[in-house]
Every structure is written in C-alpha cells, then in structure tokens.
Coordinates of C-alpha atoms in Angstrom, one line a residue:
M1 CA -82.6 158.1 92.1
P2 CA -79.1 158.5 90.8
V3 CA -76.7 155.6 91.8
S4 CA -74.4 158.0 93.7
D5 CA -77.4 159.2 95.9
E6 CA -78.4 155.7 97.0
P7 CA -77.9 154.6 100.6
L8 CA -74.6 152.8 101.2
L9 CA -76.3 149.4 102.0
H10 CA -79.0 149.7 99.5
G11 CA -79.6 146.5 97.6
R12 CA -77.6 144.3 100.1
P13 CA -79.6 141.2 100.8
S14 CA -80.4 140.6 104.5
S15 CA -79.6 137.3 106.0
E16 CA -81.3 135.1 108.5
R17 CA -78.3 135.4 110.8
S18 CA -78.5 139.2 110.8
D19 CA -82.2 139.1 111.9
E20 CA -81.3 136.7 114.7
R21 CA -78.5 139.0 115.8
G22 CA -80.8 142.0 115.8
Q23 CA -83.4 140.2 118.0
E24 CA -80.7 139.1 120.4
E25 CA -79.5 142.7 120.8
E26 CA -83.1 143.9 121.4
D27 CA -83.6 141.3 124.1
A28 CA -80.4 142.3 125.8
L29 CA -81.6 146.0 126.0
I30 CA -84.9 145.0 127.5
T31 CA -83.6 142.4 130.0
G32 CA -80.2 143.8 130.7
Q33 CA -78.7 140.4 130.1
H34 CA -76.4 139.4 127.2
K35 CA -76.9 135.9 125.7
Q36 CA -73.8 133.8 126.4
Q37 CA -71.8 133.3 123.1
P38 CA -70.6 129.8 122.2
R39 CA -66.9 129.0 122.9
R40 CA -64.6 129.7 120.0
F41 CA -62.7 126.4 120.5
G42 CA -65.4 124.0 121.4
L43 CA -65.9 120.3 120.7
P44 CA -66.6 120.8 117.0
F45 CA -63.4 122.7 116.5
W46 CA -61.3 120.1 118.1
R47 CA -63.1 117.3 116.2
E48 CA -62.2 119.1 113.0
M49 CA -58.7 119.7 114.1
G50 CA -58.3 116.0 115.0
L51 CA -59.5 114.9 111.6
F52 CA -57.1 117.3 110.0
V53 CA -54.1 116.0 111.9
W54 CA -55.1 112.4 111.3
A55 CA -55.4 113.1 107.5
L56 CA -51.9 114.8 107.7
I57 CA -50.3 111.8 109.4
A58 CA -52.0 109.3 107.1
T59 CA -50.8 111.3 104.0
A60 CA -47.2 111.3 105.4
L61 CA -47.4 107.6 106.1
V62 CA -48.6 106.8 102.6
I63 CA -45.7 108.9 101.2
V64 CA -43.2 107.0 103.4
L65 CA -44.6 103.6 102.4
A66 CA -44.5 104.6 98.7
V67 CA -40.8 105.6 99.0
L68 CA -40.0 102.3 100.8
Y69 CA -41.8 100.3 98.2
Q70 CA -40.1 102.1 95.4
H71 CA -36.7 101.4 97.0
K72 CA -37.5 97.7 97.4
Q73 CA -38.6 97.4 93.8
T74 CA -35.4 99.1 92.8
S75 CA -33.1 96.8 94.8
H76 CA -35.2 93.6 94.9
P77 CA -37.7 93.8 92.1
Q78 CA -40.6 91.3 92.3
P79 CA -42.9 90.2 89.6
T80 CA -46.6 90.7 89.8
G81 CA -48.2 88.1 92.0
G82 CA -45.9 88.2 95.0
G83 CA -43.0 86.2 93.5
W84 CA -44.7 83.2 91.9
K85 CA -46.6 84.3 88.8
H86 CA -48.9 81.3 88.7
G87 CA -48.7 80.3 92.4
K88 CA -46.1 78.3 94.2
P89 CA -45.3 74.9 92.6
T90 CA -47.1 71.9 93.9
G91 CA -47.2 68.2 93.1
K92 CA -44.5 66.0 91.6
R93 CA -41.6 68.1 90.2
N94 CA -38.0 68.1 89.3
L95 CA -35.4 70.8 89.9
I96 CA -32.1 71.1 88.0
F97 CA -29.6 73.6 89.4
M98 CA -26.6 74.4 87.2
V99 CA -23.4 76.2 88.4
S100 CA -21.0 77.9 85.9
D101 CA -18.0 78.0 88.3
G102 CA -16.1 81.2 87.7
M103 CA -18.2 82.5 84.8
G104 CA -18.8 86.2 84.9
P105 CA -20.7 88.5 82.4
T106 CA -17.6 89.1 80.3
S107 CA -17.2 85.4 79.8
L108 CA -20.4 85.5 77.8
S109 CA -19.3 88.5 75.8
L110 CA -16.0 86.8 75.0
T111 CA -17.6 83.5 74.0
R112 CA -20.5 85.0 72.0
S113 CA -18.1 86.9 69.7
F114 CA -15.8 83.9 69.4
H115 CA -18.8 81.7 68.5
Q116 CA -20.1 84.1 65.9
L117 CA -16.8 84.3 64.2
E118 CA -16.1 80.6 64.4
K119 CA -19.5 79.6 62.9
G120 CA -19.8 82.5 60.5
L121 CA -22.9 83.8 62.3
L122 CA -24.4 87.3 62.3
G123 CA -23.5 89.8 64.9
D124 CA -26.9 89.6 66.6
D125 CA -26.7 85.8 67.1
I126 CA -26.7 84.9 70.8
L127 CA -25.9 81.9 73.0
V128 CA -28.7 79.8 74.5
L129 CA -27.8 81.2 77.9
D130 CA -28.4 84.8 76.6
G131 CA -32.1 84.0 76.0
H132 CA -32.6 82.9 79.5
L133 CA -31.1 85.7 81.6
I134 CA -33.4 86.8 84.4
G135 CA -31.2 88.5 87.0
S136 CA -27.9 88.8 88.8
S137 CA -26.4 87.7 92.1
R138 CA -24.1 89.4 94.6
T139 CA -21.4 87.0 95.8
R140 CA -19.5 88.2 98.9
S141 CA -18.8 85.8 101.8
T142 CA -18.7 86.4 105.5
S143 CA -14.9 86.6 105.5
S144 CA -14.3 88.6 102.4
L145 CA -15.8 90.8 99.7
I146 CA -14.4 88.2 97.3
T147 CA -15.8 84.7 97.8
D148 CA -14.3 81.4 97.0
S149 CA -16.2 78.4 95.6
A150 CA -16.7 76.8 99.0
A151 CA -18.5 79.8 100.6
G152 CA -20.3 80.5 97.3
A153 CA -21.6 77.0 97.0
T154 CA -22.6 77.0 100.7
A155 CA -24.8 80.0 99.9
F156 CA -26.6 77.8 97.3
S157 CA -26.8 74.6 99.3
C158 CA -27.7 76.0 102.7
G159 CA -29.0 79.5 101.8
K160 CA -26.6 81.0 104.3
K161 CA -23.4 83.0 104.1
S162 CA -20.2 81.5 105.4
Y163 CA -16.4 82.0 105.4
N164 CA -14.1 81.2 102.5
G165 CA -13.2 77.5 102.6
A166 CA -16.3 76.3 104.4
I167 CA -18.1 73.3 103.1
S168 CA -21.7 73.7 104.3
V169 CA -20.4 74.8 107.7
L170 CA -21.3 78.2 109.2
P171 CA -19.0 80.7 110.9
D172 CA -20.2 79.4 114.3
H173 CA -18.6 76.1 113.3
E174 CA -22.0 74.3 113.0
P175 CA -23.1 72.4 110.0
C176 CA -26.0 73.5 108.0
G177 CA -28.5 71.2 106.3
T178 CA -28.4 71.4 102.5
V179 CA -31.1 71.4 99.9
L180 CA -29.9 68.1 98.5
E181 CA -29.9 66.4 101.9
A182 CA -33.4 67.8 102.6
A183 CA -34.6 66.6 99.2
K184 CA -33.3 63.1 99.9
E185 CA -35.0 63.1 103.3
A186 CA -38.2 64.2 101.7
G187 CA -38.2 61.3 99.2
Y188 CA -36.5 62.9 96.1
L189 CA -33.7 61.3 94.2
T190 CA -30.5 63.3 94.1
G191 CA -27.5 63.7 91.9
L192 CA -24.2 65.6 91.2
V193 CA -22.5 66.1 87.8
V194 CA -19.2 67.9 87.5
T195 CA -16.1 68.1 85.2
T196 CA -13.7 68.6 88.1
R197 CA -13.2 66.3 91.1
I198 CA -16.5 65.2 92.6
T199 CA -14.9 66.1 95.9
D200 CA -14.2 69.7 94.9
A201 CA -15.9 72.6 96.7
T202 CA -19.1 73.0 94.7
P203 CA -20.3 69.4 94.6
A204 CA -19.0 68.8 98.2
C205 CA -21.2 71.6 99.6
F206 CA -24.4 69.8 98.6
A207 CA -23.5 66.4 100.2
A208 CA -20.7 66.9 102.8
H209 CA -19.7 69.0 105.8
V210 CA -16.1 69.9 106.5
N211 CA -14.5 72.9 108.1
K212 CA -11.8 73.2 105.3
R213 CA -12.3 72.5 101.7
E214 CA -9.0 70.8 101.5
E215 CA -10.4 67.8 103.3
E216 CA -11.3 66.0 100.1
D217 CA -10.5 62.6 101.5
K218 CA -13.2 63.1 104.1
I219 CA -15.6 64.6 101.6
A220 CA -15.2 61.4 99.4
E221 CA -16.1 59.3 102.5
Q222 CA -19.2 61.4 103.3
E223 CA -20.4 61.4 99.6
V224 CA -20.6 57.6 99.5
G225 CA -22.6 57.4 102.7
E226 CA -20.2 57.7 105.7
H227 CA -22.4 60.5 106.8
P228 CA -24.6 61.4 109.8
L229 CA -27.6 61.1 107.5
G230 CA -26.4 58.0 105.8
R231 CA -26.3 57.9 102.0
V232 CA -27.8 61.1 100.5
L233 CA -26.7 60.7 96.9
D234 CA -28.1 58.5 94.2
L235 CA -25.8 59.5 91.4
M236 CA -22.4 61.0 91.0
L237 CA -20.6 61.6 87.7
G238 CA -17.3 63.5 87.3
G239 CA -13.6 63.2 88.1
G240 CA -11.5 62.9 91.2
K241 CA -10.8 59.1 91.3
C242 CA -7.6 59.7 93.2
H243 CA -9.5 60.5 96.4
F244 CA -11.3 57.2 96.3
L245 CA -8.3 55.0 95.9
P246 CA -6.0 53.8 98.8
N247 CA -2.6 55.3 98.9
T248 CA -1.1 51.9 98.2
T249 CA -2.6 52.2 94.7
D250 CA -1.1 53.9 91.6
G251 CA -2.9 57.2 90.9
S252 CA -4.1 57.7 94.5
C253 CA -3.8 61.1 96.2
R254 CA -5.3 60.0 99.5
G255 CA -3.5 60.5 102.7
D256 CA -4.4 57.0 104.0
D257 CA -5.0 53.5 102.7
R258 CA -8.8 53.5 102.8
D259 CA -10.5 52.1 99.7
I260 CA -13.5 54.4 99.2
V261 CA -14.6 52.7 96.0
S262 CA -15.1 49.5 98.0
L263 CA -16.9 51.5 100.7
A264 CA -19.2 52.9 98.0
K265 CA -19.9 49.4 96.6
K266 CA -20.7 48.2 100.2
N267 CA -23.2 51.0 100.4
G268 CA -25.0 49.9 97.2
F269 CA -23.3 52.0 94.6
S270 CA -22.6 50.6 91.1
Y271 CA -19.2 51.9 89.8
V272 CA -17.9 52.9 86.4
S273 CA -14.4 54.4 85.9
D274 CA -13.7 54.7 82.1
R275 CA -15.2 55.6 78.8
K276 CA -16.2 52.0 78.1
G277 CA -18.1 51.9 81.4
F278 CA -19.7 55.2 80.6
D279 CA -20.8 54.1 77.2
G280 CA -22.4 51.1 78.8
L281 CA -24.7 53.3 80.7
N282 CA -26.6 54.0 77.4
F283 CA -27.2 57.6 78.3
G284 CA -29.0 56.6 81.5
T285 CA -31.2 53.9 80.1
G286 CA -31.5 50.9 82.5
V287 CA -29.0 52.4 85.0
K288 CA -28.9 50.8 88.4
L289 CA -28.9 53.5 91.1
P290 CA -27.0 54.5 93.2
L291 CA -24.3 55.1 90.7
L292 CA -20.7 56.4 91.1
G293 CA -18.9 57.3 87.9
L294 CA -15.3 58.7 88.1
F295 CA -13.8 59.2 84.7
A296 CA -10.5 61.0 85.4
N297 CA -7.9 60.8 88.2
T298 CA -8.4 64.5 89.1
D299 CA -10.2 66.8 86.6
I300 CA -11.6 65.9 83.2
P301 CA -9.5 67.8 80.6
Y302 CA -10.6 71.2 79.3
E303 CA -13.2 70.8 76.5
V304 CA -10.7 72.2 73.9
D305 CA -8.4 69.3 74.8
R306 CA -11.1 66.7 75.7
R307 CA -12.7 66.7 72.3
Q308 CA -9.4 65.4 70.9
E309 CA -9.6 62.6 73.5
N310 CA -13.3 61.8 73.1
E311 CA -12.6 58.1 73.3
V312 CA -11.2 58.6 76.8
Y313 CA -13.4 61.2 78.5
P314 CA -17.2 61.9 78.3
S315 CA -18.3 65.6 77.8
L316 CA -20.3 67.6 80.3
D317 CA -23.3 67.4 77.9
E318 CA -23.0 63.6 77.8
L319 CA -22.7 63.4 81.6
A320 CA -25.7 65.7 82.1
R321 CA -28.0 63.9 79.6
T322 CA -27.1 60.5 81.2
A323 CA -27.9 61.8 84.7
L324 CA -31.2 63.3 83.6
N325 CA -32.4 60.2 81.9
A326 CA -31.3 57.9 84.7
L327 CA -33.1 60.0 87.4
Q328 CA -36.2 60.4 85.2
E329 CA -36.4 56.6 84.7
A330 CA -35.8 55.9 88.4
T331 CA -38.6 58.3 89.5
L332 CA -41.3 57.2 87.0
D333 CA -43.4 55.5 89.6
S334 CA -42.5 57.8 92.5
E335 CA -44.6 60.6 93.9
K336 CA -41.4 62.7 94.1
G337 CA -39.1 63.8 91.4
F338 CA -35.4 64.6 91.6
F339 CA -32.9 67.3 92.4
L340 CA -29.8 67.4 90.2
M341 CA -26.8 69.8 90.4
I342 CA -24.7 70.1 87.2
E343 CA -21.5 72.2 87.3
G344 CA -19.5 73.5 84.4
S345 CA -16.5 73.3 86.7
R346 CA -13.5 74.2 84.6
I347 CA -14.6 77.6 83.4
D348 CA -13.1 78.6 86.8
H349 CA -9.8 76.9 86.0
A350 CA -9.5 78.7 82.7
G351 CA -10.0 81.9 84.6
H352 CA -7.3 81.0 87.1
G353 CA -5.0 80.2 84.3
N354 CA -6.0 83.4 82.4
D355 CA -6.5 81.2 79.3
P356 CA -9.1 82.7 76.9
V357 CA -8.9 79.6 74.6
A358 CA -9.9 77.2 77.4
Q359 CA -12.4 79.8 78.6
V360 CA -14.5 80.0 75.4
H361 CA -14.7 76.3 74.9
E362 CA -15.7 75.7 78.5
V363 CA -18.5 78.2 78.2
L364 CA -19.7 76.7 74.9
A365 CA -19.7 73.2 76.5
Y366 CA -21.7 74.6 79.4
D367 CA -24.1 76.4 77.0
K368 CA -24.6 73.1 75.2
A369 CA -25.4 71.2 78.4
F370 CA -27.8 74.0 79.4
N371 CA -29.7 73.6 76.2
S372 CA -29.9 69.8 76.7
V373 CA -31.5 70.4 80.1
L374 CA -34.1 72.7 78.4
E375 CA -34.9 70.1 75.9
F376 CA -35.3 67.5 78.6
L377 CA -37.8 69.8 80.5
D378 CA -39.7 70.4 77.3
R379 CA -40.3 66.7 76.6
D380 CA -40.7 65.5 80.2
D381 CA -44.3 65.0 81.4
V382 CA -43.3 66.0 85.0
D383 CA -43.2 69.7 85.9
G384 CA -39.7 71.0 86.4
A385 CA -37.5 74.0 86.4
L386 CA -33.9 74.9 85.6
V387 CA -32.0 77.6 87.5
A388 CA -28.4 78.5 86.8
T389 CA -25.9 80.9 88.2
S390 CA -22.2 81.2 89.0
D391 CA -20.5 81.2 92.4
H392 CA -18.2 84.0 91.4
E393 CA -16.2 85.4 88.5
T394 CA -12.6 84.3 88.0
G395 CA -9.7 86.2 86.4
G396 CA -11.1 89.7 86.3
L397 CA -11.7 89.1 82.6
A398 CA -12.0 92.0 80.1
T399 CA -12.6 92.0 76.4
A400 CA -10.0 94.7 76.0
R401 CA -6.3 95.1 76.7
Q402 CA -4.0 98.1 76.6
L403 CA -0.6 96.8 75.4
H404 CA 1.3 100.1 75.2
T405 CA 1.5 103.5 76.9
T406 CA -0.2 105.2 74.0
Y407 CA -4.0 105.5 74.0
P408 CA -5.4 102.2 72.9
E409 CA -7.5 101.4 69.8
Y410 CA -10.9 99.9 70.5
H411 CA -10.3 96.3 69.4
W412 CA -10.2 92.7 70.5
F413 CA -9.6 89.8 68.1
P414 CA -11.5 86.6 68.5
A415 CA -9.9 85.2 65.4
V416 CA -6.7 84.8 67.3
L417 CA -8.4 82.3 69.7
A418 CA -9.9 80.4 66.7
N419 CA -6.3 79.5 65.6
S420 CA -5.6 77.7 68.9
T421 CA -6.0 73.9 69.2
H422 CA -5.0 73.3 72.8
S423 CA -5.3 74.9 76.2
S424 CA -2.2 76.5 77.8
E425 CA -2.3 73.8 80.5
N426 CA -2.1 71.1 77.8
L427 CA 0.8 72.8 76.1
A428 CA 2.7 73.1 79.4
Y429 CA 2.3 69.4 79.9
Q430 CA 3.6 68.7 76.4
L431 CA 6.6 70.9 77.1
R432 CA 7.3 69.2 80.4
D433 CA 7.1 65.8 78.9
H434 CA 9.5 66.7 76.1
I435 CA 12.0 68.0 78.6
S436 CA 11.7 65.0 80.8
D437 CA 12.4 62.8 77.7
S438 CA 10.4 60.1 79.3
D439 CA 9.4 56.9 77.5
T440 CA 6.0 57.1 79.3
P441 CA 4.6 60.6 79.0
S442 CA 3.0 61.7 82.2
S443 CA -0.8 62.0 82.0
H444 CA -2.3 65.4 82.8
S445 CA -4.9 63.6 84.9
N446 CA -2.2 62.5 87.4
K447 CA -1.2 66.0 88.3
N448 CA -3.1 69.2 88.1
P449 CA -1.0 72.3 87.5
I450 CA -3.8 74.5 88.9
A451 CA -3.2 72.8 92.2
L452 CA 0.4 73.9 92.5
P453 CA 1.7 77.5 92.9
P454 CA 4.4 78.8 90.6
R455 CA 8.0 78.3 91.6
A456 CA 10.4 81.1 91.6
S457 CA 12.9 80.9 88.6
S458 CA 15.7 80.3 91.1
E459 CA 13.9 77.1 92.3
I460 CA 13.5 75.6 88.8
P461 CA 16.3 72.9 88.4
S462 CA 18.6 73.2 85.4
T463 CA 18.3 70.2 83.1
A464 CA 20.3 69.1 80.1
A465 CA 17.2 69.6 78.0
N466 CA 17.2 73.3 78.8
D467 CA 20.6 73.6 77.3
D468 CA 19.7 71.6 74.2
D469 CA 19.8 73.7 71.1
S470 CA 16.8 71.9 69.8
L471 CA 14.6 72.9 72.7
P472 CA 13.9 76.5 71.4
T473 CA 13.0 74.9 68.1
F474 CA 10.6 72.5 69.8
V475 CA 9.0 75.4 71.8
R476 CA 8.6 77.5 68.7
S477 CA 6.9 74.6 67.0
L478 CA 4.6 74.0 70.0
V479 CA 3.6 77.6 70.0
S480 CA 2.9 77.5 66.3
S481 CA 0.8 74.3 66.3
G482 CA -0.9 74.7 69.7
L483 CA -1.6 78.4 69.8
G484 CA -1.5 79.3 66.1
I485 CA 1.1 82.0 66.9
Q486 CA 3.6 82.5 64.1
D487 CA 5.3 85.7 65.4
A488 CA 6.5 84.6 68.8
T489 CA 9.4 86.7 69.9
D490 CA 12.8 85.4 71.0
D491 CA 12.1 86.7 74.5
E492 CA 8.8 84.7 74.7
I493 CA 10.5 81.5 73.5
S494 CA 13.4 82.1 76.0
R495 CA 10.9 82.5 78.9
L496 CA 9.3 79.2 78.0
V497 CA 12.6 77.4 77.7
H498 CA 13.9 78.5 81.1
S499 CA 10.6 78.0 83.0
S500 CA 9.4 74.9 81.3
D501 CA 10.3 72.3 84.0
D502 CA 7.2 73.3 85.9
P503 CA 3.9 73.4 84.0
W504 CA 2.4 76.1 86.2
P505 CA 4.5 79.1 85.1
A506 CA 4.8 77.7 81.6
S507 CA 1.0 77.6 81.3
Y508 CA 0.9 81.3 82.4
I509 CA 3.3 82.2 79.7
F510 CA 1.4 80.4 77.0
A511 CA -1.8 82.0 78.1
D512 CA -0.3 85.5 78.2
M513 CA 1.0 85.1 74.7
I514 CA -2.4 84.3 73.3
S515 CA -4.2 86.9 75.4
R516 CA -1.9 89.7 74.3
R517 CA -2.5 88.9 70.7
A518 CA -6.2 88.6 71.1
Q519 CA -6.2 91.8 73.3
V520 CA -8.0 90.0 76.1
G521 CA -7.3 91.5 79.5
W522 CA -7.1 89.8 83.0
T523 CA -6.7 91.6 86.3
T524 CA -6.0 88.6 88.5
H525 CA -5.3 84.8 88.7
G526 CA -7.8 84.7 91.4
H527 CA -11.5 85.6 91.8
S528 CA -13.2 89.0 91.6
A529 CA -16.2 90.5 93.4
V530 CA -18.3 91.2 90.2
D531 CA -22.0 90.3 90.3
V532 CA -22.8 87.2 88.3
N533 CA -25.7 86.3 86.1
I534 CA -28.8 84.2 87.0
Y535 CA -30.5 82.2 84.3
A536 CA -33.6 80.0 84.3
S537 CA -35.7 77.9 82.0
S538 CA -38.2 80.8 82.1
S539 CA -38.8 83.9 84.3
E540 CA -42.1 82.3 85.3
D541 CA -40.3 79.1 86.6
A542 CA -38.0 81.2 88.8
A543 CA -40.0 84.4 89.2
P544 CA -38.7 85.2 92.8
L545 CA -35.1 85.4 91.3
V546 CA -35.9 88.1 88.8
G547 CA -33.7 91.1 89.4
N548 CA -30.6 91.5 91.5
H549 CA -30.2 89.2 94.6
E550 CA -27.8 87.9 97.3
N551 CA -26.5 84.5 96.4
T552 CA -28.3 83.1 99.5
D553 CA -31.6 84.0 97.8
V554 CA -30.8 81.4 95.1
G555 CA -30.4 78.8 97.9
A556 CA -33.6 79.9 99.5
F557 CA -35.4 79.5 96.1
L558 CA -34.2 75.9 95.7
V559 CA -35.6 75.0 99.0
E560 CA -38.9 76.8 98.4
Y561 CA -39.4 75.4 94.9
L562 CA -39.3 71.8 96.3
G563 CA -41.1 72.7 99.5
L564 CA -38.3 71.6 101.8
G565 CA -38.3 74.1 104.6
D566 CA -39.3 71.6 107.4
H567 CA -36.9 69.0 106.0
V568 CA -34.0 71.4 106.0
E569 CA -34.6 72.1 109.7
K570 CA -34.8 68.4 110.4
V571 CA -31.6 67.4 108.7
T572 CA -29.8 70.4 110.3
R573 CA -30.9 69.2 113.7
V574 CA -29.6 65.7 113.0
L575 CA -26.3 67.0 111.8
R576 CA -25.8 69.2 114.8
E577 CA -26.6 66.4 117.2
W578 CA -24.1 64.0 115.7
K579 CA -21.5 63.3 118.3
E580 CA -18.7 61.6 116.4
E581 CA -15.6 63.7 117.1
G582 CA -13.8 65.0 114.1
W583 CA -16.4 64.0 111.5
M584 CA -16.1 67.5 109.9
G585 CA -12.3 67.3 109.8
A586 CA -9.7 69.6 111.4
A587 CA -11.2 72.4 113.4
V588 CA -10.8 76.0 112.4
N589 CA -10.3 79.0 114.7
D590 CA -12.1 82.3 114.6
E591 CA -9.1 84.0 113.1
E592 CA -9.6 81.8 110.0
T593 CA -13.3 82.6 109.7
R594 CA -13.4 86.3 110.6
N595 CA -13.8 89.0 107.9
R596 CA -10.3 90.0 106.9
G597 CA -11.0 91.3 103.5
D598 CA -12.4 94.8 103.9
H599 CA -9.3 96.5 105.3
Y600 CA -6.2 97.7 103.6
E601 CA -3.1 95.8 104.8
G602 CA -0.4 97.0 102.5
D603 CA 0.6 96.5 98.9
F604 CA 1.8 93.2 97.7
R605 CA 0.9 91.4 100.9
K606 CA 2.0 87.8 100.4
R607 CA -0.5 85.1 100.8
K608 CA 0.2 83.0 103.9
R609 CA 1.0 79.4 103.0
D610 CA 0.8 76.7 105.6
G611 CA 2.0 73.1 105.3
G612 CA -1.4 71.9 104.2
C613 CA -4.1 70.1 106.2
G614 CA -2.3 66.7 106.2
C615 CA -5.5 65.3 104.8
G616 CA -4.2 63.9 101.6
G617 CA -5.1 65.2 98.2
L618 CA -3.8 68.1 96.2
E619 CA -2.5 71.0 98.2
G620 CA -2.9 74.7 97.4
H621 CA -6.4 74.7 95.9
V622 CA -7.5 78.3 95.5
H623 CA -10.6 78.0 93.3

C-alpha cells in the first residue's frame, strides 16, 4: 500500500495505559458509572512541591553563605587550619612583642633606599623586617580616627579599644587587665625594653593603669610594685630616670619628693643607671632579677647621635639582647617562659620632628634588634614567637615632595640624608648651648624638645648672641657639618638665628632644610590614620594575624598564644575591686573620652592647651 494511503495511526505502538483506558470506558458504558479519577493535586504532588521548595531554599542558603565566607576571607583572611597551622601552641614557650612606635609603611621605603645607598647594595636588597611582613593593622581609637600611643598600646595590652590618652583604662573609666599582668599571674617572667622613658605611654600600658598618660610619676610608682597586683615586672630597661628621683634631687622631673628608686630597691629590684652599670650586666649573664635599668634622664638619644656617645648610652639592640638573655637564664628551670615587650620608641619622635635623618637611623636600629630576637629564637631550645607592629604612623611621611608650582619630577634623594651626621634635635641643642654661652653645656637628656610646643617668634627673648655677627657664621658651619648642606640660603640661616633660643622651632627648621633637599614630604607633626604593618618570626608562628586586622586583634593574639584568657579575667577583677581612691590618678570626664574626631569643626582649629595635670613630669606630650 502506498504511504499516503495508510491509515493515519498506522504503525503507532499501543501502550498499556491506552488499553487500560479503553477497558475503563467499556465498563462505564455497561454499568453507567464512571471510575473516579485521582485528584490532580494529591499527596504526591505536594510532596514533590515541598522537595522542590526545600531544594530552592537550600540552594539560596548555600549561595548566601558562600558570599559571606568570601567577604570574610577578603576582609579577615585566615590561613588553612582555622588560624593555627599546626595547632594552638602548648607547653613552655616565650613571646616577644616588638613595637615600632610611629613607624608606617613609608618609613620602610625611606630606610630601605637609604640603606641600599649607604652600603652600596643592589636595588632588590631588603631589610630584615621586609622578609617577615605578614599583615597590617587598623589603628583608630574610640575617641578619634587618629590614635595616640596610649590608646594604641592599650589595644595591644588589653585587646580593647580606648580613648586617646588612656593607659590601660577603658572609656567607662574602668581598668583592663593586661597581657603582661596576666602572664605574671600565670607564672611567666615579664620585661619591658624601650629607648624613651620607661614611663612613656607604650611601656606604661603593659604594667600600669592611669586615666591620663601625663601621670608619669604615678606610672613609675606602679611599675616598681605600688600596684593592686603587687610587682608585675621582672625587668625594665630604658630611660626616664627623672620620674624616679625626688624633686629635691638634680635632674628630677617629679612633682613630689618621693624616691622611687628607693621604693624599687625595697621591692627587690637591683638598680643600674649608667653605661658602666649596664656593661656590668654582661649582656644578661648572671643578672639578678628583678632589674631596673635607667640610662638617661628622659629619652635615650636618637641612634644617629647615640652612636657618637656609645660610651654613655647602650643601644636598643644591646638592651634587647641583655633582656632576652637575662629572662632566658632566669626561666631555665621554670615550667613557664617569659613575655617581653621591646619598643623602638624614638621612630615616633623622629616623625614628630619631621626629621628624615633621625628616622632612617631609628628604623635601622629597630631592624637590627628585630634580627637579634630572631637569632635568639633560632638558638633557644624553648618554643617561642616574635610578633611586631606599630601603634600608629607619625608625620604623614612621603618619599616625594613637590617644591614648586610646576609639575614635579619623580625623584627623592637618599644621598642627601647620608651626608648628615646628627639629628635636627641635636643640632638645635648645639645652637642653644652656643647662644647661652654657658661654661656647662646643657645635656639634651635634661630637657626634651619634643615635650615642649614651639613658641611664637614674638615670645622668643632677644639675646646679645642673636645680634652677634659671628652667630650667622656659626649657624652656617653647624648646618654644613651637621646636615652636610653647603648651599644654605641667607633666609634659612636668618630663620635659625632668630629662633634659636628655643630648640623646638630650631629643630623644625633644621629638619625642613634636609627634607626639602632630599625631597622627603611630611603632612603633619602629629600622627596619621594610615594602616601599619604586622611582622612575625614566621607566618606559622602568628597565623591568626595574617592579613588586615584591627589593632585589638594583635592584643587578643598575645593572650591566646600564652593561654592567658582566664588570667586576664582574674587580674581585671582584682583591679576593678581595688578600693584605694585616686590610684589611677586624676579622673577624666566623658567629654574627654568621647569620639570628637569624626566631625568637621572648622579650619585651623587650635588645640586646647590646659595647665597640665599637676602630676610632675614633662608637659605637652603628644606622641
């Protein structure tokens, strides 16, 4: 049969279902009853619909979780293994925490290029620190987007944010237990090493509690054991002798006649106060703890100046190595190790002074001490870790400077810094001493120009020396020998001649002269809000700190590494139950602790200056 003549359904296979349907229709014709059809939306339908909706919700949930996880990894990256690559540390261990006060990322760029030029190294040569960079830290305080050292160090010591000026005190006016205090309570030995005053903000935050950082007299008392927890320190090395001497003694800066050195000795401290005494410590061999070593009246000189007075002042590296060896020897037979905080303190001061010469030498001194700690950890049989960071950046440093209105060339000149032999602060003191024409030149350790604000030119007294025709000649010679500048302008020399009675503005001028020629830029004599670097002995040693973090995360890590959570709670409870009135110094009101830094209040708003805290010491600290 031709295809076109075939029936329409010819060749279509029958189905079992069509046979059943035909039988049902036949039965309906015979009986007159139709078989009830199953409901279209019965239980199977709704079961399938439920499974579909559940799958849809589960898929959406997985997508949301994936997005949240990706966001967390972007903002808080964690290494594989939940933070600790090889498990949380256990057993006897040591922890060294280093603080590079005021050192920002550009400080490393500046110093690296200077070091390469000075040593004739290749352009890819790096600092020791560069090889141990693991992350960065955000630095804001509760009272400002720009922190000070006190709030910054409180974030490290307590793992909590606080207001600018707070020494391990929170905005609710309550003290917070520190990692050092908790370590001591748990059986660890503890130490502080600095190149500024041992009563300055960073060291103070680990072993003292005051409402205002200016209370350095009270900080000294607490550091030697006049403290709700008793003595919490086994070793202190640094400067700041003036806060430990009664005000009846030459060189004292206390507001009372208390002898804190005698109090320290009464509480068991051995005491050294000069280079001879330091050398007698034999780099920590056979040292009797607790130990108090104060080697300058206020701050130890900048490294660029100190190296020319090596017979007077020990270096940061020497102090660090002595502390490490002393604590290691003292814990040989202990089940616990030690906690040591080491600060490169005066990087910050160089930033405040906008002095690139002082800056590069301070960073190099810190880099050397960092390397010594690494070497100590390598040869020590006890497990240990090194973590390092900055509390903030100082100076708004830039390795570039536009000097004219025309578009700038892309240059900066480290060779200019290599020609300098002294810091701007030191040159300012030399100038002041020359003008005073004193038979006994004033020691820079008796007065810190960083502590005093500049005076207006109208406030600077006229002296006979200022009118001396020889003074411009002396100033030009000082600029030539100290800064290596041979092309100083008459205007620059004149500015120094007429502001030289006060070392603060003079140091500004010296620093600006060298900065302009090196084409190094600064945006402030204060701090900035830039994120700062985090370093470690290895990324495995400090795995939870890899990536970008709040500065309080650093403090939390210190506690976690030593397993001190319960001990922090215990010492905090003891501190808050202490009933002695005024033990934390003068009270502060909520106006002083509130966040005042996020709202525009007008251009050139002048900083409010009060009459000081009446607590002795150096007024006007802003570091």
